[in-house]
Coordinates of C-alpha atoms and ligand atoms in Angstrom, one line a residue:
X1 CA -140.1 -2.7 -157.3
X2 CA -140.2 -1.9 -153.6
X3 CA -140.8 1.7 -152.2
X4 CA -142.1 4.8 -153.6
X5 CA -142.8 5.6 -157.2
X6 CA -143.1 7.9 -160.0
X7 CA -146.6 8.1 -159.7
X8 CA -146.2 8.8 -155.4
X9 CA -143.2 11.5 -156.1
X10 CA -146.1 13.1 -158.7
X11 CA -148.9 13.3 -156.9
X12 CA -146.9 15.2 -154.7
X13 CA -145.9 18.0 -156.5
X14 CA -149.0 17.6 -158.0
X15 CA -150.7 18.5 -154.4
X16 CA -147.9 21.1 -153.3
X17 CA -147.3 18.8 -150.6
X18 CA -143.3 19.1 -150.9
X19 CA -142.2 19.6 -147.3
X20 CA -138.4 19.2 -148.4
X21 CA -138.2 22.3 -150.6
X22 CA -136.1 25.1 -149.3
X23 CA -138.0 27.4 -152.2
X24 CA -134.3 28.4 -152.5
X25 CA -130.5 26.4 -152.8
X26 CA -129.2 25.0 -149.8
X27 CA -127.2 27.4 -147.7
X28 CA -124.0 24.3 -147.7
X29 CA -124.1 24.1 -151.5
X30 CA -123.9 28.3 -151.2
X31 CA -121.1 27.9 -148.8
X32 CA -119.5 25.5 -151.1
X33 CA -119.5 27.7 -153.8
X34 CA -118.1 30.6 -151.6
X35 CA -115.3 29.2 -150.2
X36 CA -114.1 27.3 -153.8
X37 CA -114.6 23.9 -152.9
X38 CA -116.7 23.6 -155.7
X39 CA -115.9 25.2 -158.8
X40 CA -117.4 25.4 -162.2
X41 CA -117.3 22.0 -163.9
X42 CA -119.7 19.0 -165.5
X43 CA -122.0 18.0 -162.8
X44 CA -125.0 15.9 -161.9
X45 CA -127.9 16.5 -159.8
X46 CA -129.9 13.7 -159.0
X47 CA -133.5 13.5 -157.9
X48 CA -133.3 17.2 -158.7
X49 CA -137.0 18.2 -157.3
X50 CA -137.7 22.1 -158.0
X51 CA -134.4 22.8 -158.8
X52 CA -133.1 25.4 -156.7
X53 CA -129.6 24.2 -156.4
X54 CA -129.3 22.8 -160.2
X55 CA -130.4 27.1 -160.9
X56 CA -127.6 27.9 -158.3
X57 CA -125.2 26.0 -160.2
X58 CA -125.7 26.6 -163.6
X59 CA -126.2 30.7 -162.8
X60 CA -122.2 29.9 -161.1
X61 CA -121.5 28.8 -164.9
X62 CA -121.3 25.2 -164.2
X63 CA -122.2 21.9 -166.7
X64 CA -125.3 20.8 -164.9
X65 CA -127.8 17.6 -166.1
X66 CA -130.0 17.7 -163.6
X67 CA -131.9 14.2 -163.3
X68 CA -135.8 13.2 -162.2
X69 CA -138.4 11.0 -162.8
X70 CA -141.2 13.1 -162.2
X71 CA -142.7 15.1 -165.0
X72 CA -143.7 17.8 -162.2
X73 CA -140.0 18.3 -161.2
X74 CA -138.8 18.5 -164.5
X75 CA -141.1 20.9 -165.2
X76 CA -140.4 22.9 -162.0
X77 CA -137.0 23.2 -162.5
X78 CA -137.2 24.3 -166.1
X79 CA -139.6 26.6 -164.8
X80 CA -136.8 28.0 -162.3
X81 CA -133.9 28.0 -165.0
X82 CA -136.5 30.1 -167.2
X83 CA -137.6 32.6 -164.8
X84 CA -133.7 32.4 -163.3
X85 CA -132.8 32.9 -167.1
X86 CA -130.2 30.2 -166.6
X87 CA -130.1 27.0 -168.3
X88 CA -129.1 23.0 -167.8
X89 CA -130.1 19.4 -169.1
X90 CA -133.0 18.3 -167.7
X91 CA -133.4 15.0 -168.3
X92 CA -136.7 13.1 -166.8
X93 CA -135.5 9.8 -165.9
X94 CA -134.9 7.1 -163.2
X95 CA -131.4 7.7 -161.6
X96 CA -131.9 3.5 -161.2
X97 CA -131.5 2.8 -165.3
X98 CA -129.9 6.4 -166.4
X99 CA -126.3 6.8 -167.5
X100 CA -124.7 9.7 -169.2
X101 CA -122.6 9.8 -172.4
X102 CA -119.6 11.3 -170.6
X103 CA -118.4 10.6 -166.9
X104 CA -119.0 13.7 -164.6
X105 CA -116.7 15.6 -163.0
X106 CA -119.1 16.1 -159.5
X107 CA -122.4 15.2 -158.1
X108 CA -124.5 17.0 -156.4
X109 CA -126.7 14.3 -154.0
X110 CA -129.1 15.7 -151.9
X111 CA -131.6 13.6 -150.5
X112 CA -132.3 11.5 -153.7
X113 CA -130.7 8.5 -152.1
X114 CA -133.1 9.0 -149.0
X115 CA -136.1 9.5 -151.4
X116 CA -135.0 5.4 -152.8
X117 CA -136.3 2.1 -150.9
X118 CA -133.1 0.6 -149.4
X119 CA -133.5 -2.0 -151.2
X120 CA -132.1 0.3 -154.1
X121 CA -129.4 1.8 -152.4
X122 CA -126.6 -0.6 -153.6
X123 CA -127.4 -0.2 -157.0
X124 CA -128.0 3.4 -156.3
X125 CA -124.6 3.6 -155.4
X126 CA -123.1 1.7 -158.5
X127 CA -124.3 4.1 -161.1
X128 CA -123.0 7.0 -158.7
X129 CA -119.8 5.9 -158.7
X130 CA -119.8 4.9 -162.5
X131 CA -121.6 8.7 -163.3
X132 CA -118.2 9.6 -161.9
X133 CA -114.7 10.1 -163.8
X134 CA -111.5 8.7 -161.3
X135 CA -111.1 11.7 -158.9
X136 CA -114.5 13.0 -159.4
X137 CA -116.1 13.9 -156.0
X138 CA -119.9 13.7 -155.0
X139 CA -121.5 16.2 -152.4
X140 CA -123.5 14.7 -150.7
X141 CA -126.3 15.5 -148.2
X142 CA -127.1 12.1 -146.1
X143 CA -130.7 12.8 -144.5
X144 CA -131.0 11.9 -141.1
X145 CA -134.6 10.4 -140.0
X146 CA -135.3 10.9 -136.3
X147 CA -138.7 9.3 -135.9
X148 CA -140.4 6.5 -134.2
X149 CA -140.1 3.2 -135.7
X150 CA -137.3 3.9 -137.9
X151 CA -134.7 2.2 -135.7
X152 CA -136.7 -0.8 -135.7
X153 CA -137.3 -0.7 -139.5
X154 CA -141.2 0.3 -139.2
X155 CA -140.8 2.8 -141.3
X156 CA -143.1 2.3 -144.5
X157 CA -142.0 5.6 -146.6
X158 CA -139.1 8.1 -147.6
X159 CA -137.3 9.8 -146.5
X160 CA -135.6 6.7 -145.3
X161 CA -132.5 7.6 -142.9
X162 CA -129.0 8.0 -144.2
X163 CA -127.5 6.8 -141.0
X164 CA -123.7 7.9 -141.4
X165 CA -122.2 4.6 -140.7
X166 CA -124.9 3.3 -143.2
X167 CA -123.2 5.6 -145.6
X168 CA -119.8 4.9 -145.6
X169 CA -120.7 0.8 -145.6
X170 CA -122.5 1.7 -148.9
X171 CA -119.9 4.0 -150.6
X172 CA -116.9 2.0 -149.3
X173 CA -113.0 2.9 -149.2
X174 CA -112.3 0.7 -152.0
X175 CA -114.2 2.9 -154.1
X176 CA -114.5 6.4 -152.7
X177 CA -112.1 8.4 -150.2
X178 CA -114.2 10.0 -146.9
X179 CA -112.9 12.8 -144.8
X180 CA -112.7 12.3 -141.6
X181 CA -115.3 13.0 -139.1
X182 CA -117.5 15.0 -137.6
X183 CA -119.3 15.7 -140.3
X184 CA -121.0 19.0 -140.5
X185 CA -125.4 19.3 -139.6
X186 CA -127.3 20.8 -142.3
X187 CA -131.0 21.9 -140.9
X188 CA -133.6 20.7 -143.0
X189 CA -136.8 22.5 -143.5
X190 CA -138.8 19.6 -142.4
X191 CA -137.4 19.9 -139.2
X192 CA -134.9 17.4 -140.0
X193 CA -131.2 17.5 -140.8
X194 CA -128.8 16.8 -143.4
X195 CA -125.2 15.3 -142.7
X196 CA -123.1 16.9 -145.1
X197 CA -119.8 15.3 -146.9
X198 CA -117.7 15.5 -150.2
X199 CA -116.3 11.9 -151.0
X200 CA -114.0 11.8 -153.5
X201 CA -114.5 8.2 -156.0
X202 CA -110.9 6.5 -156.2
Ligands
SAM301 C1 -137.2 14.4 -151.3 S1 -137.2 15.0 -153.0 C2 -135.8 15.9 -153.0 C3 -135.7 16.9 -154.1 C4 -134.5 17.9 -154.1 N1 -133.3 17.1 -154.2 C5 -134.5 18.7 -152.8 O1 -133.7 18.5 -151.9 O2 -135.3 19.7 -152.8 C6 -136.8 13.5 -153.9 C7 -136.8 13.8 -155.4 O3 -136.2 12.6 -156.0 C8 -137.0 12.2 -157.1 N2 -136.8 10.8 -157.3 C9 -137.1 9.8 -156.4 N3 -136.8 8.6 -156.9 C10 -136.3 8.8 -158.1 C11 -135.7 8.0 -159.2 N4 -135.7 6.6 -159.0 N5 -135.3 8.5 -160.3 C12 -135.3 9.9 -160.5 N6 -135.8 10.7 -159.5 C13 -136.3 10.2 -158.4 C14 -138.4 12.6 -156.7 O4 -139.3 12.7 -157.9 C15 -138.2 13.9 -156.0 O5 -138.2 15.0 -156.9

């Protein structure tokens, strides 16, 4: 299987080496919740990490299975939802052979697809779109990679770049519905930046 692994994602956390944690929810998901675009229903959230944002969501009284295959994340975010006194479905598996018993209202997708090889990403984007229930919508966080050798393909590890274009080639209008552009810039706390977007699954 091409790209990173369980065991690379583990000895992460396993390090404290997680440069993409916030230590608290993104500010867009916050901003979705406080404008109502994104109300209290069943949702996923994919390559969950620590879990701020599946704490956010289930403290706003939503539905959440929050998905990963490292035992570290799992653990971190039950951690959060204990200490948070909320609670969710944590479920440690691979978002590339998970599917739920029920099709989801939303998803939550913030840099998972980024953390997968491209290789992935099409079948990645399969099981999103069968997660979802017919008018379902995914929030999504695209990560944008700025770095030598990327535009060249050099680039040997995650987070691989979510170039917009890229995006809506993958997750294509006979399948989902995009807004129209531009597209807002999330900052990221590696310096980076997110490309925000809620895409609605036909
Ligand atoms: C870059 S981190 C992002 C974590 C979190 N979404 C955040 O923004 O803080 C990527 C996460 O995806 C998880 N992950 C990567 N590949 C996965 C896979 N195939 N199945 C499940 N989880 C995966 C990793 O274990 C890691 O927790």
């Amino acid at each position: 299987m091409s790209g990173p692994t369980i065991e690379f994602w583990q000895s992460h956390f396993d390090a404290g080496r997680t440069p993409w944690d916030r230590g608290e929810a993104n500010r867009r998901l916050v901003g979705w919740l406080a404008d109502g675009e994104l109300v209290p229903c069943r949702i996923a959230v994919p390559g969950c990490g620590s879990g701020h944002e599946v704490v956010r969501l289930a403290q706003a009284g939503f539905d959440v299975t929050a998905l990963d295959y490292a035992p570290a994340a799992v653990a971190r975010t039950r951690a959060n939802l204990a200490a948070a006194g909320a609670a969710a479905t944590v479920v440690e598996a691979d978002v590339l052979a998970w599917s739920p018993a029920a099709p989801f209202d939303a998803i939550y997708e913030q840099t998972c697809l980024c953390a997968l090889h491209p290789d992935h990403w099409v079948a990645y984007a399969r099981r999103l779109c069968a997660w979802l229930r017919p008018g379902g919508r995914m929030f999504a966080l695209f990560m944008q990679v700025a770095r030598p050798g990327a535009a060249s393909g050099l680039v040997e590890g995650p987070p691989y770049h979510c170039d917009i274009n890229a995006m809506r080639a993958l997750l294509d209008a006979s399948a989902w519905t995009w807004p129209k552009p531009p597209y807002e810039r999330v900052p990221h706390p590696m310096g980076l930046a997110e490309i925000a977007a809620v895409i609605a699954r036909r």
